[in-house]
Every structure is written in C-alpha cells, then in structure tokens.
C-alpha cells in the first residue's frame, strides 16, 4: 500500500468474540484514523487518534497507537454479525493533510 | 457534521468516452480535496490532491492527462476520466478537508462506481 500494511488481511470470528486488527505505517503522522467500509459502499469514520495519544475508546471500539513502533491496533469487543465489513486505517502525514490508507482487514463475523 | 456529496453515484460508459465525476462539499468550503480509486477487494489509493485555484498534484503513477482534475470553486472538484477503458472501471471516492482549530478533519463522499464496457 502507499503507506503501510494491515494484518490480518482477513479475519473470521464468531459473534460475541473480540476482533483485533493491526496497522503499521511508514512515516511520521499527525493522526491516525480507522474507517469501516461495507461491501461496495462508502467509508464510515470510526475513530481518530492523534499522534500524542496512546489509547482511545468509543463504544465497543478501542484503538491504540504506538508511534515508536509506527503501529496501531483496533479492537472490536463483543462482535456482532453487523460488524462484518472491511476496516482500514488511514494516516494523516506530519506537516500535511494528505491521508493515506492501509491495505485493510476484511472482517467476517459469523452469527 | 460536514457532508460531501458525489455525483453520479454510479455510471456506465462505453470504452473511449469520457466521464466526469463531481465532488461537492455541501456545508463547508474546502480549499483542498482528494481523489481516491479503489479496485474490488483492495484499499483506497490516493490519486491526486485537488487545490482550489491551482493545478492538482498527482501521485506517482497516475496519469494527469487521463484523469483531469478541476477545482474551480471552494465547494466543487471534478474528476474527468478521459478516453475511458475497461481497466478504469473502479470505485472513485473523493474527500474534502475542513480545518478545525489546528487540525484538519477529512470528510469522504459516498463514492462513484464507474463501469467501462
């Protein structure tokens, strides 16, 4: 990808389980964001974490950021079938406002 | 919150024709907009940065003569795919920046699905 990688590329879990997705990036960032995309649809903004923050919560979502390792993780707790989607991290580069997307993780939650 | 629209939401065109896609910021002014392309089951790839009143900045590997970008006003950017070919079939998404304090918030349009036959 233009900026970094995400792993796993695909994840299949049972409803009720937790899902963890990881994102790595290459350059210094201003902030990192996570988005969800249902098949063939537009992006849904989930959460933004700034470069000076280490952890952020929003409902069932927990995001961590480790700027020393240039990595972030998204945890979805108590997953639901409706969480089935592709999840992308996106970084806004330092000194600019260009947003670069990671490769994405395709999450499938089985009911 | 801020809203970005795209028109059309989907378009089918014949090979060799040109297609224009519009991106509008509905309730804010955006000096900068971005165009992304997404192939099936892949991520969004940044194509170009559209700057109001000046030339667009294209990412490496993106042909500027094929993907014409015009940002004539603070609320409208257009992407024209010229002489479209089947390999240009993709999902095109725009975004617009809104400055909030010292940070920029980026808002994405719903996307335009282009199919070239």
mmCIF file of C-alpha atoms in Angstrom:
data_model
loop_
_atom_site.group_PDB
_atom_site.id
_atom_site.type_symbol
_atom_site.label_atom_id
_atom_site.label_comp_id
_atom_site.label_asym_id
_atom_site.label_seq_id
_atom_site.Cartn_x
_atom_site.Cartn_y
_atom_site.Cartn_z
ATOM 1 C CA UNK A 1 0.000 0.000 0.000
ATOM 2 C CA UNK A 2 1.044 3.608 -0.228
ATOM 3 C CA UNK A 3 1.636 3.944 3.477
ATOM 4 C CA UNK A 4 1.648 0.661 5.279
ATOM 5 C CA UNK A 5 0.223 -2.714 5.939
ATOM 6 C CA UNK A 6 -2.592 -4.140 7.946
ATOM 7 C CA UNK A 7 -2.888 -7.568 9.410
ATOM 8 C CA UNK A 8 -4.547 -9.839 9.267
ATOM 9 C CA UNK A 9 -5.751 -9.378 5.711
ATOM 10 C CA UNK A 10 -8.844 -11.351 6.603
ATOM 11 C CA UNK A 11 -10.376 -12.396 9.900
ATOM 12 C CA UNK A 12 -13.288 -14.708 10.576
ATOM 13 C CA UNK A 13 -14.733 -14.950 14.084
ATOM 14 C CA UNK A 14 -17.884 -15.984 15.904
ATOM 15 C CA UNK A 15 -20.382 -13.439 17.120
ATOM 16 C CA UNK A 16 -19.508 -12.350 20.639
ATOM 17 C CA UNK A 17 -15.773 -12.764 20.189
ATOM 18 C CA UNK A 18 -13.327 -9.898 20.074
ATOM 19 C CA UNK A 19 -11.645 -8.860 16.842
ATOM 20 C CA UNK A 20 -8.216 -7.267 16.740
ATOM 21 C CA UNK A 21 -6.754 -5.653 13.670
ATOM 22 C CA UNK A 22 -3.308 -4.150 13.380
ATOM 23 C CA UNK A 23 -1.932 -1.410 11.198
ATOM 24 C CA UNK A 24 1.628 -0.336 10.538
ATOM 25 C CA UNK A 25 2.736 2.791 8.771
ATOM 26 C CA UNK A 26 5.957 4.142 7.379
ATOM 27 C CA UNK A 27 6.324 7.854 8.067
ATOM 28 C CA UNK A 28 5.621 10.360 10.816
ATOM 29 C CA UNK A 29 1.967 11.134 11.235
ATOM 30 C CA UNK A 30 -0.280 13.851 12.545
ATOM 31 C CA UNK A 31 -3.079 11.456 13.397
ATOM 32 C CA UNK A 32 -4.401 8.016 12.549
ATOM 33 C CA UNK A 33 -7.970 7.137 11.784
ATOM 34 C CA UNK A 34 -9.931 3.944 11.402
ATOM 35 C CA UNK A 35 -12.716 3.512 8.892
ATOM 36 C CA UNK A 36 -15.224 0.821 8.119
ATOM 37 C CA UNK A 37 -16.481 0.022 4.657
ATOM 38 C CA UNK A 38 -19.300 -2.315 3.842
ATOM 39 C CA UNK A 39 -19.029 -4.069 0.510
ATOM 40 C CA UNK A 40 -19.393 -1.634 -2.368
ATOM 41 C CA UNK A 41 -20.247 1.258 -0.090
ATOM 42 C CA UNK A 42 -18.612 4.442 1.134
ATOM 43 C CA UNK A 43 -16.447 4.866 4.183
ATOM 44 C CA UNK A 44 -17.716 5.223 7.722
ATOM 45 C CA UNK A 45 -15.403 7.072 10.070
ATOM 46 C CA UNK A 46 -14.946 5.160 13.308
ATOM 47 C CA UNK A 47 -12.348 6.874 15.414
ATOM 48 C CA UNK A 48 -9.421 9.287 15.249
ATOM 49 C CA UNK A 49 -6.366 9.109 17.469
ATOM 50 C CA UNK A 50 -3.822 11.897 17.490
ATOM 51 C CA UNK A 51 -0.083 11.315 17.453
ATOM 52 C CA UNK A 52 0.227 12.415 21.093
ATOM 53 C CA UNK A 53 -2.445 9.968 22.263
ATOM 54 C CA UNK A 54 -1.829 6.335 23.120
ATOM 55 C CA UNK A 55 -5.316 4.907 23.525
ATOM 56 C CA UNK A 56 -8.845 5.876 22.721
ATOM 57 C CA UNK A 57 -12.238 4.288 23.264
ATOM 58 C CA UNK A 58 -15.547 4.668 21.521
ATOM 59 C CA UNK A 59 -18.315 2.292 22.471
ATOM 60 C CA UNK A 60 -17.119 -1.227 21.630
ATOM 61 C CA UNK A 61 -14.042 0.122 19.877
ATOM 62 C CA UNK A 62 -10.618 0.516 21.413
ATOM 63 C CA UNK A 63 -7.737 1.963 19.457
ATOM 64 C CA UNK A 64 -4.111 2.074 20.493
ATOM 65 C CA UNK A 65 -1.256 3.948 18.892
ATOM 66 C CA UNK A 66 2.452 3.294 19.316
ATOM 67 C CA UNK A 67 4.351 5.957 17.427
ATOM 68 C CA UNK A 68 7.717 4.434 18.343
ATOM 69 C CA UNK A 69 6.730 1.272 16.507
ATOM 70 C CA UNK A 70 4.648 3.114 13.927
ATOM 71 C CA UNK A 71 1.714 0.862 14.597
ATOM 72 C CA UNK A 72 -1.885 0.963 15.720
ATOM 73 C CA UNK A 73 -4.483 -1.595 16.650
ATOM 74 C CA UNK A 74 -8.260 -1.624 16.534
ATOM 75 C CA UNK A 75 -10.121 -3.869 18.942
ATOM 76 C CA UNK A 76 -13.816 -4.542 18.486
ATOM 77 C CA UNK A 77 -15.268 -6.177 21.558
ATOM 78 C CA UNK A 78 -18.309 -8.453 21.636
ATOM 79 C CA UNK A 79 -18.527 -8.522 17.861
ATOM 80 C CA UNK A 80 -21.826 -8.718 16.020
ATOM 81 C CA UNK A 81 -22.726 -10.002 12.588
ATOM 82 C CA UNK A 82 -23.345 -6.386 11.594
ATOM 83 C CA UNK A 83 -19.657 -5.674 12.191
ATOM 84 C CA UNK A 84 -18.851 -7.692 9.076
ATOM 85 C CA UNK A 85 -17.025 -5.234 6.826
ATOM 86 C CA UNK A 86 -13.596 -4.119 5.711
ATOM 87 C CA UNK A 87 -11.647 -1.997 8.150
ATOM 88 C CA UNK A 88 -8.980 0.453 7.090
ATOM 89 C CA UNK A 89 -6.508 2.522 8.990
ATOM 90 C CA UNK A 90 -5.599 5.848 7.464
ATOM 91 C CA UNK A 91 -2.786 8.153 8.422
ATOM 92 C CA UNK A 92 -2.517 11.885 8.018
ATOM 93 C CA UNK A 93 1.115 12.670 7.424
ATOM 94 C CA UNK A 94 3.002 15.167 9.554
ATOM 95 C CA UNK A 95 3.292 18.579 8.014
ATOM 96 C CA UNK A 96 0.487 17.984 5.620
ATOM 97 C CA UNK A 97 -3.019 16.767 5.410
ATOM 98 C CA UNK A 98 -2.748 14.017 2.865
ATOM 99 C CA UNK A 99 -4.461 10.863 4.095
ATOM 100 C CA UNK A 100 -3.001 7.523 3.142
ATOM 101 C CA UNK A 101 -4.839 4.244 3.636
ATOM 102 C CA UNK A 102 -3.568 0.899 4.778
ATOM 103 C CA UNK A 103 -4.345 -2.288 2.912
ATOM 104 C CA UNK A 104 -7.345 -3.126 5.070
ATOM 105 C CA UNK A 105 -8.641 -6.083 7.019
ATOM 106 C CA UNK A 106 -11.746 -7.946 5.903
ATOM 107 C CA UNK A 107 -13.678 -8.993 8.990
ATOM 108 C CA UNK A 108 -16.376 -11.639 8.840
ATOM 109 C CA UNK A 109 -18.456 -12.206 11.952
ATOM 110 C CA UNK A 110 -20.459 -15.397 11.915
ATOM 111 C CA UNK A 111 -23.825 -15.388 13.631
ATOM 112 C CA UNK B 1 -21.349 17.194 10.643
ATOM 113 C CA UNK B 2 -19.804 18.197 7.359
ATOM 114 C CA UNK B 3 -21.193 16.494 4.258
ATOM 115 C CA UNK B 4 -19.516 15.672 0.985
ATOM 116 C CA UNK B 5 -21.548 14.511 -1.972
ATOM 117 C CA UNK B 6 -20.578 12.862 -5.229
ATOM 118 C CA UNK B 7 -22.400 12.730 -8.488
ATOM 119 C CA UNK B 8 -23.175 10.420 -10.099
ATOM 120 C CA UNK B 9 -23.235 7.552 -7.636
ATOM 121 C CA UNK B 10 -22.725 5.116 -10.476
ATOM 122 C CA UNK B 11 -22.092 5.395 -14.187
ATOM 123 C CA UNK B 12 -21.697 3.008 -17.081
ATOM 124 C CA UNK B 13 -19.926 4.241 -20.177
ATOM 125 C CA UNK B 14 -18.524 2.860 -23.371
ATOM 126 C CA UNK B 15 -14.826 2.445 -23.946
ATOM 127 C CA UNK B 16 -13.283 5.558 -25.445
ATOM 128 C CA UNK B 17 -15.721 8.034 -23.951
ATOM 129 C CA UNK B 18 -15.033 10.497 -21.143
ATOM 130 C CA UNK B 19 -16.787 10.593 -17.795
ATOM 131 C CA UNK B 20 -16.967 13.451 -15.318
ATOM 132 C CA UNK B 21 -17.441 12.874 -11.613
ATOM 133 C CA UNK B 22 -18.325 15.733 -9.276
ATOM 134 C CA UNK B 23 -17.371 16.114 -5.642
ATOM 135 C CA UNK B 24 -19.094 18.793 -3.576
ATOM 136 C CA UNK B 25 -18.673 19.950 -0.017
ATOM 137 C CA UNK B 26 -22.229 20.835 0.925
ATOM 138 C CA UNK B 27 -21.916 22.897 4.068
ATOM 139 C CA UNK B 28 -18.319 24.000 4.205
ATOM 140 C CA UNK B 29 -15.603 25.346 1.985
ATOM 141 C CA UNK B 30 -12.725 23.109 1.097
ATOM 142 C CA UNK B 31 -9.541 24.523 -0.335
ATOM 143 C CA UNK B 32 -8.254 21.002 -0.725
ATOM 144 C CA UNK B 33 -9.989 17.884 -1.932
ATOM 145 C CA UNK B 34 -8.599 14.449 -2.633
ATOM 146 C CA UNK B 35 -9.439 11.786 -5.167
ATOM 147 C CA UNK B 36 -9.049 8.094 -4.444
ATOM 148 C CA UNK B 37 -9.548 4.992 -6.532
ATOM 149 C CA UNK B 38 -10.490 1.616 -5.127
ATOM 150 C CA UNK B 39 -10.433 -1.630 -7.044
ATOM 151 C CA UNK B 40 -12.510 -4.580 -5.807
ATOM 152 C CA UNK B 41 -11.277 -6.042 -2.547
ATOM 153 C CA UNK B 42 -8.435 -3.550 -2.380
ATOM 154 C CA UNK B 43 -7.697 -0.442 -0.391
ATOM 155 C CA UNK B 44 -8.138 3.166 -1.392
ATOM 156 C CA UNK B 45 -5.261 4.511 -3.424
ATOM 157 C CA UNK B 46 -4.728 8.260 -3.408
ATOM 158 C CA UNK B 47 -4.724 9.537 -6.974
ATOM 159 C CA UNK B 48 -4.339 13.260 -6.594
ATOM 160 C CA UNK B 49 -4.725 16.302 -4.399
ATOM 161 C CA UNK B 50 -7.033 18.924 -5.802
ATOM 162 C CA UNK B 51 -6.257 22.504 -4.825
ATOM 163 C CA UNK B 52 -8.755 25.299 -5.385
ATOM 164 C CA UNK B 53 -7.493 27.728 -7.969
ATOM 165 C CA UNK B 54 -4.352 25.824 -8.870
ATOM 166 C CA UNK B 55 -3.220 22.658 -10.577
ATOM 167 C CA UNK B 56 -3.807 19.315 -8.975
ATOM 168 C CA UNK B 57 -0.926 17.331 -7.547
ATOM 169 C CA UNK B 58 -0.859 13.784 -8.817
ATOM 170 C CA UNK B 59 0.560 10.750 -7.055
ATOM 171 C CA UNK B 60 3.278 8.763 -8.710
ATOM 172 C CA UNK B 61 1.978 6.538 -11.460
ATOM 173 C CA UNK B 62 -1.264 8.445 -12.012
ATOM 174 C CA UNK B 63 -1.587 9.890 -15.496
ATOM 175 C CA UNK B 64 -2.590 13.526 -15.227
ATOM 176 C CA UNK B 65 -3.691 13.691 -18.852
ATOM 177 C CA UNK B 66 -6.033 10.789 -18.348
ATOM 178 C CA UNK B 67 -7.502 11.872 -15.027
ATOM 179 C CA UNK B 68 -8.260 15.560 -15.356
ATOM 180 C CA UNK B 69 -8.993 17.353 -12.124
ATOM 181 C CA UNK B 70 -10.556 20.782 -11.862
ATOM 182 C CA UNK B 71 -11.181 22.564 -8.573
ATOM 183 C CA UNK B 72 -12.880 25.702 -9.774
ATOM 184 C CA UNK B 73 -14.570 26.693 -6.541
ATOM 185 C CA UNK B 74 -14.243 26.139 -2.817
ATOM 186 C CA UNK B 75 -17.079 23.617 -2.866
ATOM 187 C CA UNK B 76 -16.574 21.711 -6.096
ATOM 188 C CA UNK B 77 -13.889 19.483 -7.559
ATOM 189 C CA UNK B 78 -14.375 17.398 -10.672
ATOM 190 C CA UNK B 79 -12.538 14.340 -11.929
ATOM 191 C CA UNK B 80 -12.801 13.563 -15.618
ATOM 192 C CA UNK B 81 -11.701 10.148 -16.790
ATOM 193 C CA UNK B 82 -10.770 10.724 -20.407
ATOM 194 C CA UNK B 83 -10.895 8.043 -23.077
ATOM 195 C CA UNK B 84 -12.030 5.518 -20.512
ATOM 196 C CA UNK B 85 -11.072 1.876 -20.856
ATOM 197 C CA UNK B 86 -12.375 -1.200 -19.047
ATOM 198 C CA UNK B 87 -9.344 -1.156 -16.742
ATOM 199 C CA UNK B 88 -10.508 2.239 -15.468
ATOM 200 C CA UNK B 89 -13.585 0.571 -14.023
ATOM 201 C CA UNK B 90 -13.329 1.226 -10.316
ATOM 202 C CA UNK B 91 -14.852 2.905 -7.294
ATOM 203 C CA UNK B 92 -13.806 6.555 -7.153
ATOM 204 C CA UNK B 93 -14.044 8.341 -3.815
ATOM 205 C CA UNK B 94 -13.378 11.984 -3.065
ATOM 206 C CA UNK B 95 -12.748 13.681 0.225
ATOM 207 C CA UNK B 96 -12.622 17.266 1.401
ATOM 208 C CA UNK B 97 -10.639 18.830 4.211
ATOM 209 C CA UNK B 98 -12.200 21.031 6.830
ATOM 210 C CA UNK B 99 -9.842 22.838 9.115
ATOM 211 C CA UNK B 100 -10.824 22.560 12.767
ATOM 212 C CA UNK B 101 -8.561 24.542 15.074
ATOM 213 C CA UNK B 102 -5.052 23.273 14.364
ATOM 214 C CA UNK B 103 -6.162 20.054 12.770
ATOM 215 C CA UNK B 104 -7.791 19.033 9.563
ATOM 216 C CA UNK B 105 -10.859 16.840 9.537
ATOM 217 C CA UNK B 106 -11.393 14.899 6.392
ATOM 218 C CA UNK B 107 -14.826 14.057 5.086
ATOM 219 C CA UNK B 108 -15.432 11.441 2.434
ATOM 220 C CA UNK B 109 -18.009 11.321 -0.287
ATOM 221 C CA UNK B 110 -20.112 8.192 -0.821
ATOM 222 C CA UNK B 111 -18.161 7.177 -3.909
ATOM 223 C CA UNK B 112 -18.885 6.772 -7.612
ATOM 224 C CA UNK B 113 -18.815 3.373 -9.228
ATOM 225 C CA UNK B 114 -17.561 3.571 -12.791
ATOM 226 C CA UNK B 115 -18.033 0.677 -15.174
ATOM 227 C CA UNK B 116 -16.491 0.928 -18.623
ATOM 228 C CA UNK B 117 -17.817 -1.549 -21.161
#
